[in-house]
mmCIF file of C-alpha atoms in Angstrom:
data_model
loop_
_atom_site.group_PDB
_atom_site.id
_atom_site.type_symbol
_atom_site.label_atom_id
_atom_site.label_comp_id
_atom_site.label_asym_id
_atom_site.label_seq_id
_atom_site.Cartn_x
_atom_site.Cartn_y
_atom_site.Cartn_z
ATOM 1 C CA MET A 1 -9.104 11.232 -10.882
ATOM 2 C CA ASP A 2 -11.063 8.708 -8.828
ATOM 3 C CA ARG A 3 -10.458 7.922 -5.168
ATOM 4 C CA ARG A 4 -8.241 4.913 -5.880
ATOM 5 C CA GLU A 5 -5.990 6.966 -8.120
ATOM 6 C CA LYS A 6 -5.703 9.624 -5.408
ATOM 7 C CA PHE A 7 -4.855 6.956 -2.850
ATOM 8 C CA ILE A 8 -2.214 5.423 -5.126
ATOM 9 C CA LYS A 9 -0.739 8.869 -5.729
ATOM 10 C CA ARG A 10 -0.440 9.400 -1.952
ATOM 11 C CA ILE A 11 1.133 5.969 -1.470
ATOM 12 C CA LYS A 12 3.702 6.677 -4.168
ATOM 13 C CA LYS A 13 4.569 9.968 -2.519
ATOM 14 C CA GLN A 14 5.016 8.333 0.907
ATOM 15 C CA LEU A 15 6.713 5.050 -0.019
ATOM 16 C CA PHE A 16 9.021 6.117 -2.801
ATOM 17 C CA PRO A 17 11.785 6.517 -3.655
ATOM 18 C CA TYR A 18 12.083 2.917 -2.538
ATOM 19 C CA LYS A 19 15.553 1.554 -3.191
ATOM 20 C CA SER A 20 14.481 -1.893 -4.235
ATOM 21 C CA GLU A 21 17.290 -3.160 -6.433
ATOM 22 C CA ARG A 22 19.170 -5.011 -3.712
ATOM 23 C CA ASP A 23 15.995 -6.406 -2.090
ATOM 24 C CA ILE A 24 14.602 -7.602 -5.389
ATOM 25 C CA ASP A 25 17.889 -9.180 -6.442
ATOM 26 C CA SER A 26 18.305 -11.087 -3.194
ATOM 27 C CA GLU A 27 14.736 -11.841 -2.121
ATOM 28 C CA GLY A 28 12.879 -11.894 -5.435
ATOM 29 C CA GLU A 29 15.324 -14.290 -7.006
ATOM 30 C CA LYS A 30 15.284 -16.521 -3.928
ATOM 31 C CA TRP A 31 11.505 -16.909 -4.175
ATOM 32 C CA GLY A 32 11.389 -16.919 -7.982
ATOM 33 C CA VAL A 33 9.087 -13.928 -8.366
ATOM 34 C CA SER A 34 9.172 -11.084 -10.859
ATOM 35 C CA ASP A 35 10.053 -7.510 -9.951
ATOM 36 C CA GLU A 36 6.405 -6.498 -10.276
ATOM 37 C CA ASP A 37 5.179 -9.332 -8.034
ATOM 38 C CA TYR A 38 7.799 -8.471 -5.444
ATOM 39 C CA LEU A 39 6.816 -4.782 -5.466
ATOM 40 C CA THR A 40 3.095 -5.617 -5.303
ATOM 41 C CA SER A 41 3.694 -7.892 -2.336
ATOM 42 C CA TRP A 42 5.892 -5.307 -0.616
ATOM 43 C CA ILE A 43 3.280 -2.549 -0.944
ATOM 44 C CA ARG A 44 0.552 -4.860 0.369
ATOM 45 C CA MET A 45 2.760 -5.798 3.308
ATOM 46 C CA VAL A 46 3.457 -2.127 4.101
ATOM 47 C CA LEU A 47 -0.264 -1.305 4.079
ATOM 48 C CA VAL A 48 -1.139 -4.305 6.260
ATOM 49 C CA LYS A 49 1.618 -3.457 8.750
ATOM 50 C CA CYS A 50 0.508 0.177 8.831
ATOM 51 C CA GLN A 51 -3.085 -0.816 9.593
ATOM 52 C CA LYS A 52 -1.938 -3.242 12.271
ATOM 53 C CA HIS A 53 0.529 -0.816 13.871
ATOM 54 C CA SER A 54 -1.922 2.092 13.841
ATOM 55 C CA ARG A 55 -4.833 -0.104 14.955
ATOM 56 C CA CYS A 56 -7.060 1.388 12.292
ATOM 57 C CA ALA A 57 -9.415 -1.600 12.299
ATOM 58 C CA GLU A 58 -10.488 -0.949 15.882
ATOM 59 C CA LYS A 59 -12.046 2.409 14.986
ATOM 60 C CA GLN A 60 -12.373 1.673 11.258
ATOM 61 C CA MET A 61 -10.621 4.980 10.636
ATOM 62 C CA CYS A 62 -7.181 5.808 9.309
ATOM 63 C CA GLU A 63 -5.041 7.025 12.173
ATOM 64 C CA TYR A 64 -3.310 9.659 10.061
ATOM 65 C CA PHE A 65 -6.326 11.882 9.368
ATOM 66 C CA SER A 66 -7.984 14.063 11.979
ATOM 67 C CA TYR A 67 -11.289 14.573 10.178
ATOM 68 C CA SER A 68 -13.427 11.517 10.840
ATOM 69 C CA ASP A 69 -15.147 11.430 7.446
ATOM 70 C CA ILE A 70 -11.797 11.494 5.609
ATOM 71 C CA ALA A 71 -10.296 9.019 8.078
ATOM 72 C CA ARG A 72 -13.148 6.550 7.517
ATOM 73 C CA GLU A 73 -13.021 6.911 3.747
ATOM 74 C CA ASN A 74 -9.236 6.421 3.625
ATOM 75 C CA TYR A 75 -9.493 3.363 5.873
ATOM 76 C CA ARG A 76 -12.046 1.864 3.457
ATOM 77 C CA ILE A 77 -9.860 2.688 0.452
ATOM 78 C CA CYS A 78 -6.779 1.210 2.117
ATOM 79 C CA SER A 79 -8.629 -1.995 3.013
ATOM 80 C CA GLU A 80 -10.002 -2.217 -0.507
ATOM 81 C CA MET A 81 -6.528 -1.697 -1.977
ATOM 82 C CA ILE A 82 -5.115 -4.484 0.209
ATOM 83 C CA LEU A 83 -7.809 -6.872 -1.065
ATOM 84 C CA MET A 84 -7.188 -5.870 -4.678
ATOM 85 C CA LEU A 85 -3.432 -6.357 -4.263
ATOM 86 C CA GLU A 86 -4.013 -9.784 -2.690
ATOM 87 C CA SER A 87 -6.422 -10.886 -5.412
ATOM 88 C CA GLY A 88 -4.127 -9.744 -8.210
ATOM 89 C CA GLU A 89 -6.582 -7.160 -9.497
ATOM 90 C CA ILE A 90 -3.854 -4.526 -9.067
ATOM 91 C CA LYS A 91 -0.258 -5.116 -10.137
ATOM 92 C CA CYS A 92 2.551 -2.712 -9.377
ATOM 93 C CA SER A 93 5.491 -1.723 -11.529
ATOM 94 C CA PHE A 94 8.421 0.640 -11.290
ATOM 95 C CA GLU A 95 7.240 2.722 -14.216
ATOM 96 C CA ASP A 96 5.112 5.844 -13.809
#
């Protein structure tokens, strides 16, 4: 398992179970996006808000890890994941 897969596994553990049915029905339909696009956008938004709230960019380390080498690596992975979600390189779905 590579580092991205490990990161995605951690995200899934932290963010789910996400009860999305009502949000997707009301918001996704309003904007005309698919369930997958809505979920992808939601995960990107959560990661961006987390980085902003925790001020990770200031230290370039993830706030949630005490070991600096792990904190730096996870900050890089998170930033990379945000870029890949924005570019469409990664799409999310509700299936495992």
